[in-house]
């Protein structure tokens, strides 16, 4: 069978990791502008005070802001038929609660969407990708404060009205399910302890100590905001399609012991199914309600929230997939890293240099599970290999390891389509090198286009095609039939 006609092929980026221009065009500070990079094995640090002599990866990123035409031309040359990107909230509302949107910021994205239109690339737009306006964190407390729902919806409405007809596929929040994790509470929900919002103190972003109760309350506010976003998007343009975006963490039981099976089911429920069920099925699943009651963490709901969730399910299911790991009831096991969440090492899998296990069959398994559970169209909107690249003396970059990774995962996705899954698109992370979200490094490269910038932010910014560029170009031209 293979991929259907009209299957969307492209790449994915995020504003805080790609755009740069943190002070240009009236843009305000975002939460990510307060986070440093880190050395291998180190930790990213947060500080409410920005130090001029400190390197912050998001400030310049890879300077897409100055390379819009060049970057989108490269995607078009690759053959991309869609482009997943995010809009920086603080470029539109610099403080998050401004009286009026920033017209210069709106024109910035006008330029991007007009260029996409010229190249016949359909935008898939993430409204908030881990970069809340700093003032909403500092003065409001992020999504823990219910007032932020209305500020977010005002921002979303501005986007729907301004880009009506140019953008038809929207994702309200990136990897919304990561809000249940301590690190995700910072990145996805904008939660910072009140005592750290005003003082000059360096704190590892994974040691902020956000209570579980606060994470769940903020997550509820985001889930309500997402549902209301669906409603507003459909009201403004019935042709709009709004999806969820889940950071999918595929897990297997480490052994066939019943205890490991239950541990795996537990992890899957709380990492993957909780948010997915609310966004697709319109209600909290029974296991989540029981957990809330048992732990005393039930979110405070406003009258009508249940109806909002029930009546505004998403139109499609988008997710990221990079790796898998194992779950076990045993405490003393060898562990590996992963996308915000690690797990027990799977002895049957190899791992990347950053410890993420490579598992293409896990993608097929995941897609089939999602098809069985939700039966709505799916998009794989992030998938790729972070690895260091070597620029040869002649300027060439031979990244056979990246081609191998992408080939095996696209084949697995194609096999899932042959199994009967309704997959409508694939956007590799990321078509052009960008700053790593987890480490802030440039050396953890995902792109098929190399950007001359190092972990300290130095470099010319020159773009160079890697071997994977021509390979992916061939894949797209054949609609995924030629993976050679």
Short mmCIF file of C-alpha atoms in Angstrom, two decimals:
data_model
loop_
_atom_site.label_atom_id
_atom_site.label_comp_id
_atom_site.label_asym_id
_atom_site.label_seq_id
_atom_site.Cartn_x
_atom_site.Cartn_y
_atom_site.Cartn_z
CA UNK A 1 0.00 0.00 0.00
CA UNK A 2 2.53 2.62 1.13
CA UNK A 3 1.78 6.22 2.00
CA UNK A 4 -1.44 7.74 0.65
CA UNK A 5 -1.50 10.36 -2.07
CA UNK A 6 -1.24 13.81 -0.55
CA UNK A 7 0.77 12.58 2.44
CA UNK A 8 2.48 15.58 4.06
CA UNK A 9 6.28 15.51 4.20
CA UNK A 10 8.31 18.13 5.97
CA UNK A 11 10.39 19.18 8.93
CA UNK A 12 9.73 20.72 12.34
CA UNK A 13 11.32 23.60 14.27
CA UNK A 14 10.52 25.64 17.38
CA UNK A 15 10.86 29.39 17.77
CA UNK A 16 12.99 29.36 20.94
CA UNK A 17 15.43 26.89 19.42
CA UNK A 18 15.51 28.27 15.89
CA UNK A 19 14.50 31.92 15.46
CA UNK A 20 16.92 34.01 17.48
CA UNK A 21 16.30 37.76 17.31
CA UNK A 22 15.27 37.77 20.96
CA UNK A 23 15.31 41.57 21.18
CA UNK A 24 14.35 42.41 17.61
CA UNK A 25 11.03 43.56 16.19
CA UNK A 26 9.51 44.44 19.55
CA UNK A 27 9.80 40.91 20.91
CA UNK A 28 9.63 40.51 24.68
CA UNK A 29 11.53 38.08 26.88
CA UNK A 30 10.36 34.48 27.01
CA UNK A 31 10.94 31.92 29.74
CA UNK A 32 13.59 30.22 27.58
CA UNK A 33 15.54 33.47 27.36
CA UNK A 34 16.39 32.94 31.04
CA UNK A 35 17.93 29.47 30.57
CA UNK A 36 21.60 28.70 29.84
CA UNK A 37 23.05 25.88 27.80
CA UNK A 38 25.10 23.15 29.41
CA UNK A 39 28.12 20.94 28.83
CA UNK A 40 27.67 17.20 28.25
CA UNK A 41 26.47 15.66 31.50
CA UNK A 42 25.72 19.10 32.94
CA UNK A 43 22.47 20.87 33.70
CA UNK A 44 20.72 23.85 32.18
CA UNK A 45 20.37 26.70 34.66
CA UNK A 46 17.56 29.20 35.21
CA UNK A 47 17.89 32.71 36.61
CA UNK A 48 15.25 35.44 36.80
CA UNK A 49 18.01 37.95 36.07
CA UNK A 50 19.58 37.88 32.61
CA UNK A 51 23.37 38.33 32.79
CA UNK A 52 24.87 40.12 29.76
CA UNK A 53 28.10 38.11 30.00
CA UNK A 54 26.32 34.72 29.96
CA UNK A 55 25.44 32.67 26.88
CA UNK A 56 21.74 31.93 26.49
CA UNK A 57 21.10 29.63 23.48
CA UNK A 58 17.63 31.02 22.68
CA UNK A 59 18.82 34.61 22.28
CA UNK A 60 20.36 34.00 18.87
CA UNK A 61 19.62 30.28 18.34
CA UNK A 62 20.55 29.71 14.67
CA UNK A 63 19.27 33.15 13.62
CA UNK A 64 16.41 31.99 11.43
CA UNK A 65 15.08 35.52 11.84
CA UNK A 66 17.83 36.70 9.47
CA UNK A 67 17.67 33.62 7.20
CA UNK A 68 13.95 33.17 6.56
CA UNK A 69 14.21 33.21 2.77
CA UNK A 70 17.29 30.98 2.68
CA UNK A 71 15.93 28.45 5.19
CA UNK A 72 12.53 28.08 3.57
CA UNK A 73 14.14 27.83 0.14
CA UNK A 74 16.20 24.90 1.45
CA UNK A 75 13.03 23.18 2.70
CA UNK A 76 11.38 23.74 -0.65
CA UNK A 77 14.42 22.36 -2.46
CA UNK A 78 14.21 19.31 -0.23
CA UNK A 79 10.65 18.88 -1.52
CA UNK A 80 8.81 19.57 1.74
CA UNK A 81 5.06 19.89 1.33
CA UNK A 82 4.52 21.07 4.89
CA UNK A 83 6.49 22.90 7.57
CA UNK A 84 5.80 22.55 11.27
CA UNK A 85 6.94 25.63 13.18
CA UNK A 86 5.93 27.56 16.25
CA UNK A 87 5.03 31.17 16.87
CA UNK A 88 6.75 32.94 19.73
CA UNK A 89 4.03 34.22 22.05
CA UNK A 90 6.29 37.03 23.28
CA UNK A 91 6.86 38.21 19.71
CA UNK A 92 3.10 38.82 19.41
CA UNK A 93 2.38 39.93 23.00
CA UNK A 94 5.77 40.98 24.41
CA UNK A 95 4.55 40.85 28.02
CA UNK A 96 1.70 38.41 27.49
CA UNK A 97 -0.95 40.83 28.74
CA UNK A 98 -0.31 43.84 26.49
CA UNK A 99 -3.33 45.88 25.39
CA UNK A 100 -2.60 45.27 21.71
CA UNK A 101 -0.56 42.74 19.73
CA UNK A 102 2.82 43.72 18.36
CA UNK A 103 2.26 44.51 14.67
CA UNK A 104 5.94 44.05 13.84
CA UNK A 105 5.78 40.53 15.26
CA UNK A 106 2.67 39.73 13.24
CA UNK A 107 4.43 40.93 10.09
CA UNK A 108 7.38 38.68 10.94
CA UNK A 109 5.12 35.64 10.58
CA UNK A 110 3.31 37.17 7.61
CA UNK A 111 6.65 36.93 5.85
CA UNK A 112 7.09 33.27 6.81
CA UNK A 113 3.59 32.23 5.74
CA UNK A 114 3.75 34.17 2.50
CA UNK A 115 7.03 32.42 1.70
CA UNK A 116 5.53 29.02 2.58
CA UNK A 117 2.61 29.82 0.29
CA UNK A 118 5.00 30.68 -2.52
CA UNK A 119 6.71 27.33 -2.13
CA UNK A 120 3.42 25.44 -1.67
CA UNK A 121 4.40 24.27 1.82
CA UNK A 122 1.49 23.92 4.22
CA UNK A 123 2.26 25.38 7.66
CA UNK A 124 1.50 23.29 10.74
CA UNK A 125 1.72 25.81 13.56
CA UNK A 126 2.35 25.23 17.25
CA UNK A 127 0.85 28.12 19.18
CA UNK A 128 2.98 27.64 22.31
CA UNK A 129 6.18 25.57 22.17
CA UNK A 130 7.88 25.84 25.57
CA UNK A 131 8.36 29.62 25.41
CA UNK A 132 5.80 31.45 27.53
CA UNK A 133 6.30 35.23 27.85
CA UNK A 134 8.52 35.83 30.87
CA UNK A 135 6.16 38.38 32.41
CA UNK A 136 3.37 35.79 32.52
CA UNK A 137 5.73 33.58 34.50
CA UNK A 138 7.01 36.34 36.76
CA UNK A 139 3.79 38.22 37.52
CA UNK A 140 1.10 35.58 37.00
CA UNK A 141 2.81 32.31 37.89
CA UNK A 142 2.33 30.66 34.50
CA UNK A 143 -0.58 28.33 33.83
CA UNK A 144 -1.09 27.72 37.55
CA UNK A 145 -3.01 31.00 37.37
CA UNK A 146 -6.36 30.56 35.61
CA UNK A 147 -6.18 34.13 34.27
CA UNK A 148 -3.49 32.91 31.87
CA UNK A 149 -6.13 30.84 30.03
CA UNK A 150 -7.82 34.03 28.85
CA UNK A 151 -4.52 35.66 27.92
CA UNK A 152 -3.56 32.58 25.91
CA UNK A 153 -6.96 32.48 24.15
CA UNK A 154 -6.68 36.16 23.22
CA UNK A 155 -3.27 35.40 21.70
CA UNK A 156 -4.65 32.37 19.82
CA UNK A 157 -7.60 34.38 18.50
CA UNK A 158 -5.25 37.03 17.12
CA UNK A 159 -3.35 34.29 15.24
CA UNK A 160 -6.52 32.67 13.85
CA UNK A 161 -7.83 35.99 12.60
CA UNK A 162 -4.54 37.31 11.21
CA UNK A 163 -3.55 34.11 9.39
CA UNK A 164 -7.01 32.95 8.37
CA UNK A 165 -6.75 30.92 5.18
CA UNK A 166 -2.94 30.80 5.33
CA UNK A 167 -2.72 28.39 8.27
CA UNK A 168 -5.25 25.62 8.67
CA UNK A 169 -3.45 23.13 10.93
CA UNK A 170 -2.83 24.22 14.50
CA UNK A 171 -1.34 22.64 17.63
CA UNK A 172 -2.20 24.56 20.82
CA UNK A 173 0.64 23.24 23.03
CA UNK A 174 3.81 21.29 22.39
CA UNK A 175 4.10 17.99 24.30
CA UNK A 176 1.37 19.05 26.72
CA UNK A 177 1.64 15.78 28.64
CA UNK A 178 5.12 16.66 29.90
CA UNK A 179 3.42 19.00 32.38
CA UNK A 180 3.07 16.06 34.78
CA UNK A 181 6.89 15.97 35.12
CA UNK A 182 8.95 18.40 37.23
CA UNK A 183 10.99 19.58 34.21
CA UNK A 184 7.84 19.77 32.07
CA UNK A 185 6.14 21.97 34.64
CA UNK A 186 8.84 24.56 33.96
CA UNK A 187 9.05 24.20 30.19
CA UNK A 188 5.45 23.44 29.26
CA UNK A 189 3.45 25.17 32.02
CA UNK A 190 5.72 28.09 32.92
CA UNK A 191 5.91 27.21 36.63
CA UNK A 192 8.68 28.78 38.70
CA UNK A 193 8.54 29.00 42.52
CA UNK A 194 7.56 32.55 43.58
CA UNK A 195 10.80 33.02 45.52
CA UNK A 196 12.88 32.44 42.36
CA UNK A 197 10.99 34.81 40.05
CA UNK A 198 12.67 38.01 41.27
CA UNK A 199 16.09 37.10 42.64
CA UNK A 200 19.50 36.68 41.05
CA UNK A 201 20.06 32.97 41.68
CA UNK A 202 21.13 30.11 39.41
CA UNK A 203 18.97 26.99 39.74
CA UNK A 204 19.05 23.81 37.64
CA UNK A 205 15.79 23.67 35.70
CA UNK A 206 15.17 20.11 36.89
CA UNK A 207 15.55 21.11 40.56
CA UNK A 208 12.87 23.79 40.88
CA UNK A 209 10.74 21.59 43.13
CA UNK A 210 7.32 22.19 41.57
CA UNK A 211 4.73 20.29 43.67
CA UNK A 212 2.67 17.64 41.89
CA UNK A 213 -0.56 19.38 42.92
CA UNK A 214 0.54 22.56 41.12
CA UNK A 215 1.57 20.60 38.02
CA UNK A 216 -1.84 18.94 37.79
CA UNK A 217 -3.71 22.21 38.36
CA UNK A 218 -1.69 23.98 35.66
CA UNK A 219 -2.19 21.01 33.34
CA UNK A 220 -5.95 21.22 33.82
CA UNK A 221 -5.84 24.89 32.84
CA UNK A 222 -3.89 24.00 29.69
CA UNK A 223 -6.33 21.22 28.79
CA UNK A 224 -9.26 23.65 29.13
CA UNK A 225 -7.33 26.25 27.11
CA UNK A 226 -6.68 23.66 24.40
CA UNK A 227 -10.36 22.71 24.18
CA UNK A 228 -11.43 26.36 23.98
CA UNK A 229 -8.79 26.87 21.29
CA UNK A 230 -10.50 24.17 19.22
CA UNK A 231 -13.81 25.97 19.66
CA UNK A 232 -12.45 29.40 18.68
CA UNK A 233 -10.49 28.03 15.71
CA UNK A 234 -13.60 26.32 14.30
CA UNK A 235 -15.73 29.42 14.90
CA UNK A 236 -13.31 31.68 13.03
CA UNK A 237 -12.73 29.28 10.14
CA UNK A 238 -14.61 25.97 9.87
CA UNK A 239 -11.73 24.70 7.71
CA UNK A 240 -9.29 25.01 10.59
CA UNK A 241 -8.06 21.73 12.04
CA UNK A 242 -6.70 21.63 15.56
CA UNK A 243 -4.66 18.73 16.89
CA UNK A 244 -3.09 17.77 20.17
CA UNK A 245 0.67 17.32 20.46
CA UNK A 246 1.83 14.55 22.78
CA UNK A 247 5.43 13.76 23.64
CA UNK A 248 4.93 10.02 23.33
CA UNK A 249 7.11 7.88 25.58
CA UNK A 250 6.81 4.27 24.44
CA UNK A 251 7.63 1.75 27.13
CA UNK A 252 7.89 -2.01 27.38
CA UNK A 253 7.96 -4.12 30.56
CA UNK A 254 11.60 -4.94 31.30
CA UNK A 255 10.67 -8.57 31.99
CA UNK A 256 7.54 -10.67 31.68
CA UNK A 257 6.90 -10.49 35.42
CA UNK A 258 3.40 -9.23 36.30
CA UNK A 259 4.98 -6.51 38.46
CA UNK A 260 6.91 -5.12 35.48
CA UNK A 261 3.78 -5.31 33.31
CA UNK A 262 1.84 -3.26 35.85
CA UNK A 263 4.71 -0.77 36.13
CA UNK A 264 4.66 -0.38 32.34
CA UNK A 265 0.90 0.09 32.28
CA UNK A 266 1.18 2.72 35.01
CA UNK A 267 3.81 4.72 33.12
CA UNK A 268 1.89 4.53 29.86
CA UNK A 269 -1.32 5.69 31.48
CA UNK A 270 0.13 8.73 33.18
CA UNK A 271 2.63 9.81 30.55
CA UNK A 272 0.68 9.11 27.37
CA UNK A 273 -2.97 8.35 27.93
CA UNK A 274 -4.05 10.89 30.55
CA UNK A 275 -3.74 13.97 28.34
CA UNK A 276 -4.53 12.08 25.14
CA UNK A 277 -7.83 10.79 26.53
CA UNK A 278 -8.90 14.24 27.69
CA UNK A 279 -8.01 15.92 24.39
CA UNK A 280 -9.40 13.21 22.08
CA UNK A 281 -12.20 11.66 24.12
CA UNK A 282 -13.21 14.79 26.01
CA UNK A 283 -12.96 13.60 29.61
CA UNK A 284 -10.49 12.50 32.25
CA UNK A 285 -10.07 8.71 32.25
CA UNK A 286 -11.15 6.76 35.30
CA UNK A 287 -7.58 5.92 36.32
CA UNK A 288 -6.72 9.64 36.44
CA UNK A 289 -9.74 10.52 38.58
CA UNK A 290 -8.87 7.68 40.98
CA UNK A 291 -5.27 8.89 41.15
CA UNK A 292 -6.34 12.49 41.82
CA UNK A 293 -8.54 11.35 44.71
CA UNK A 294 -5.98 8.94 46.14
CA UNK A 295 -3.18 11.52 46.14
CA UNK A 296 -5.34 14.49 47.08
CA UNK A 297 -4.34 16.39 43.94
CA UNK A 298 -7.66 16.80 42.11
CA UNK A 299 -7.53 20.08 40.15
CA UNK A 300 -9.90 22.87 41.10
CA UNK A 301 -12.38 23.10 38.22
CA UNK A 302 -14.66 25.92 37.19
CA UNK A 303 -18.29 25.15 36.46
CA UNK A 304 -18.55 24.23 32.79
CA UNK A 305 -15.02 22.87 32.37
CA UNK A 306 -16.33 19.33 31.86
CA UNK A 307 -18.64 20.52 29.08
CA UNK A 308 -15.86 22.48 27.40
CA UNK A 309 -13.62 19.41 27.36
CA UNK A 310 -16.42 17.11 26.18
CA UNK A 311 -17.58 19.28 23.29
CA UNK A 312 -14.22 20.36 21.84
CA UNK A 313 -12.18 17.28 21.03
CA UNK A 314 -9.22 17.66 18.68
CA UNK A 315 -9.40 16.92 14.95
CA UNK A 316 -6.15 14.98 14.68
CA UNK A 317 -3.49 13.45 16.89
CA UNK A 318 0.09 14.72 16.55
CA UNK A 319 2.98 13.32 18.53
CA UNK A 320 6.73 13.19 18.88
CA UNK A 321 8.60 9.90 18.87
CA UNK A 322 12.35 9.58 19.37
CA UNK A 323 13.02 6.50 21.47
CA UNK A 324 11.61 3.88 23.80
CA UNK A 325 12.69 2.48 27.14
CA UNK A 326 11.55 -0.08 29.68
CA UNK A 327 9.56 0.01 32.90
CA UNK A 328 10.21 -2.18 35.89
CA UNK A 329 9.16 -2.53 39.49
CA UNK A 330 12.80 -3.13 40.45
CA UNK A 331 14.81 -0.19 41.77
CA UNK A 332 18.33 -1.39 40.93
CA UNK A 333 18.52 -1.59 37.13
CA UNK A 334 20.65 0.02 34.45
CA UNK A 335 18.96 3.18 33.24
CA UNK A 336 19.06 5.28 30.06
CA UNK A 337 18.07 8.84 29.19
CA UNK A 338 15.23 9.96 26.97
CA UNK A 339 13.00 12.85 25.91
CA UNK A 340 12.55 14.45 29.37
CA UNK A 341 12.00 10.98 30.80
CA UNK A 342 14.36 8.04 30.93
CA UNK A 343 13.78 4.46 31.99
CA UNK A 344 15.33 1.05 32.31
CA UNK A 345 17.74 0.06 29.52
CA UNK A 346 16.36 -2.32 26.90
CA UNK A 347 19.10 -4.93 26.25
CA UNK A 348 17.85 -5.43 22.68
CA UNK A 349 18.39 -1.82 21.59
CA UNK A 350 21.38 0.40 20.86
CA UNK A 351 21.49 4.01 22.04
CA UNK A 352 22.58 7.38 20.67
CA UNK A 353 25.55 9.27 22.06
CA UNK A 354 23.12 11.04 24.39
CA UNK A 355 21.70 7.75 25.67
CA UNK A 356 18.39 7.72 23.76
CA UNK A 357 17.61 4.17 22.62
CA UNK A 358 16.89 3.71 18.92
CA UNK A 359 13.70 1.73 18.31
CA UNK A 360 11.98 2.07 14.92
CA UNK A 361 9.68 -0.89 15.60
CA UNK A 362 8.46 1.04 18.63
CA UNK A 363 7.12 3.71 16.27
CA UNK A 364 5.07 1.12 14.38
CA UNK A 365 3.81 -0.29 17.67
CA UNK A 366 2.90 3.20 18.93
CA UNK A 367 1.04 4.20 15.77
CA UNK A 368 -0.97 0.97 15.84
CA UNK A 369 -1.83 1.49 19.51
CA UNK A 370 -3.01 5.03 18.80
CA UNK A 371 -5.06 3.89 15.83
CA UNK A 372 -6.81 1.28 17.96
CA UNK A 373 -7.46 3.66 20.86
CA UNK A 374 -8.47 6.88 19.09
CA UNK A 375 -9.18 6.23 15.38
CA UNK A 376 -8.50 9.79 14.26
CA UNK A 377 -5.88 11.01 11.74
CA UNK A 378 -2.31 11.07 13.04
CA UNK A 379 0.82 13.06 12.30
CA UNK A 380 4.34 12.21 13.46
CA UNK A 381 5.52 15.78 14.02
CA UNK A 382 8.90 15.14 15.64
CA UNK A 383 11.30 12.27 14.95
CA UNK A 384 15.05 12.41 14.50
CA UNK A 385 18.52 11.58 15.74
CA UNK A 386 20.66 13.96 17.77
CA UNK A 387 24.31 13.32 16.91
CA UNK A 388 27.56 15.25 16.40
CA UNK A 389 28.55 15.88 12.79
CA UNK A 390 32.00 16.29 11.25
CA UNK A 391 32.59 18.80 8.47
CA UNK A 392 35.20 17.36 6.12
CA UNK A 393 37.99 19.43 4.56
CA UNK A 394 35.97 19.77 1.36
CA UNK A 395 32.90 20.98 3.31
CA UNK A 396 30.93 17.73 2.97
CA UNK A 397 29.07 16.20 5.92
CA UNK A 398 28.55 12.44 5.77
CA UNK A 399 25.78 11.58 8.21
CA UNK A 400 24.97 7.98 7.31
CA UNK A 401 23.93 7.40 10.95
CA UNK A 402 21.14 9.96 10.57
CA UNK A 403 20.01 8.44 7.28
CA UNK A 404 19.92 5.00 8.91
CA UNK A 405 17.80 6.32 11.78
CA UNK A 406 15.33 8.17 9.56
CA UNK A 407 15.13 5.33 7.03
CA UNK A 408 14.26 2.75 9.66
CA UNK A 409 11.63 4.97 11.29
CA UNK A 410 9.98 5.99 8.02
CA UNK A 411 9.85 2.34 7.03
CA UNK A 412 8.23 1.50 10.38
CA UNK A 413 5.70 4.29 9.83
CA UNK A 414 4.99 2.94 6.34
CA UNK A 415 4.48 -0.54 7.81
CA UNK A 416 1.97 0.94 10.28
CA UNK A 417 0.10 2.53 7.36
CA UNK A 418 0.04 -0.90 5.72
CA UNK A 419 -1.35 -2.23 9.01
CA UNK A 420 -4.29 0.14 8.54
CA UNK A 421 -3.23 3.23 10.49
CA UNK A 422 -4.44 6.64 9.30
CA UNK A 423 -1.18 8.60 9.25
CA UNK A 424 -1.42 11.83 7.24
CA UNK A 425 2.00 13.42 7.66
CA UNK A 426 5.57 13.32 8.95
CA UNK A 427 7.80 16.24 9.94
CA UNK A 428 11.36 15.25 10.86
CA UNK A 429 13.06 17.04 13.74
CA UNK A 430 14.69 19.16 12.58
CA UNK A 431 15.41 19.81 8.92
CA UNK A 432 17.98 22.50 9.77
CA UNK A 433 20.24 22.29 12.82
CA UNK A 434 18.80 24.05 15.84
CA UNK A 435 19.55 24.37 19.54
CA UNK A 436 18.77 21.21 21.51
CA UNK A 437 15.86 21.72 23.90
CA UNK A 438 17.16 19.26 26.47
CA UNK A 439 20.79 20.44 26.64
CA UNK A 440 20.94 23.80 24.89
CA UNK A 441 23.78 22.42 22.78
CA UNK A 442 24.40 22.86 19.07
CA UNK A 443 26.64 19.79 18.96
CA UNK A 444 23.57 17.59 19.47
CA UNK A 445 22.57 18.06 15.84
CA UNK A 446 19.40 16.80 14.21
CA UNK A 447 19.36 18.66 10.92
CA UNK A 448 19.79 17.66 7.33
CA UNK A 449 21.26 21.13 6.87
CA UNK A 450 24.33 21.98 8.95
CA UNK A 451 24.54 25.37 10.67
CA UNK A 452 28.01 26.67 11.51
CA UNK A 453 27.46 27.51 15.17
CA UNK A 454 29.02 25.88 18.23
CA UNK A 455 27.89 25.21 21.79
CA UNK A 456 29.06 28.65 22.86
CA UNK A 457 27.12 30.46 20.15
CA UNK A 458 30.14 31.22 17.95
CA UNK A 459 30.22 30.58 14.21
CA UNK A 460 29.31 32.11 10.88
CA UNK A 461 25.77 30.69 10.75
CA UNK A 462 26.46 29.36 7.26
CA UNK A 463 24.06 26.65 6.05
CA UNK A 464 25.51 23.51 4.39
CA UNK A 465 23.69 20.44 3.10
CA UNK A 466 24.51 17.10 4.69
CA UNK A 467 24.24 13.79 2.84
CA UNK A 468 20.85 13.29 4.51
CA UNK A 469 19.50 16.31 2.61
CA UNK A 470 19.65 14.56 -0.77
CA UNK A 471 18.45 11.31 0.78
CA UNK A 472 15.32 12.91 2.31
CA UNK A 473 14.74 14.78 -0.94
CA UNK A 474 14.54 11.41 -2.72
CA UNK A 475 12.23 9.98 -0.05
CA UNK A 476 9.79 12.85 -0.44
CA UNK A 477 9.91 12.73 -4.26
CA UNK A 478 8.94 9.04 -4.12
CA UNK A 479 6.27 9.56 -1.43
CA UNK A 480 8.25 7.30 0.86
CA UNK A 481 8.65 4.41 -1.58
CA UNK A 482 12.40 4.91 -2.16
CA UNK A 483 14.22 4.61 1.17
CA UNK A 484 17.51 3.44 -0.31
#
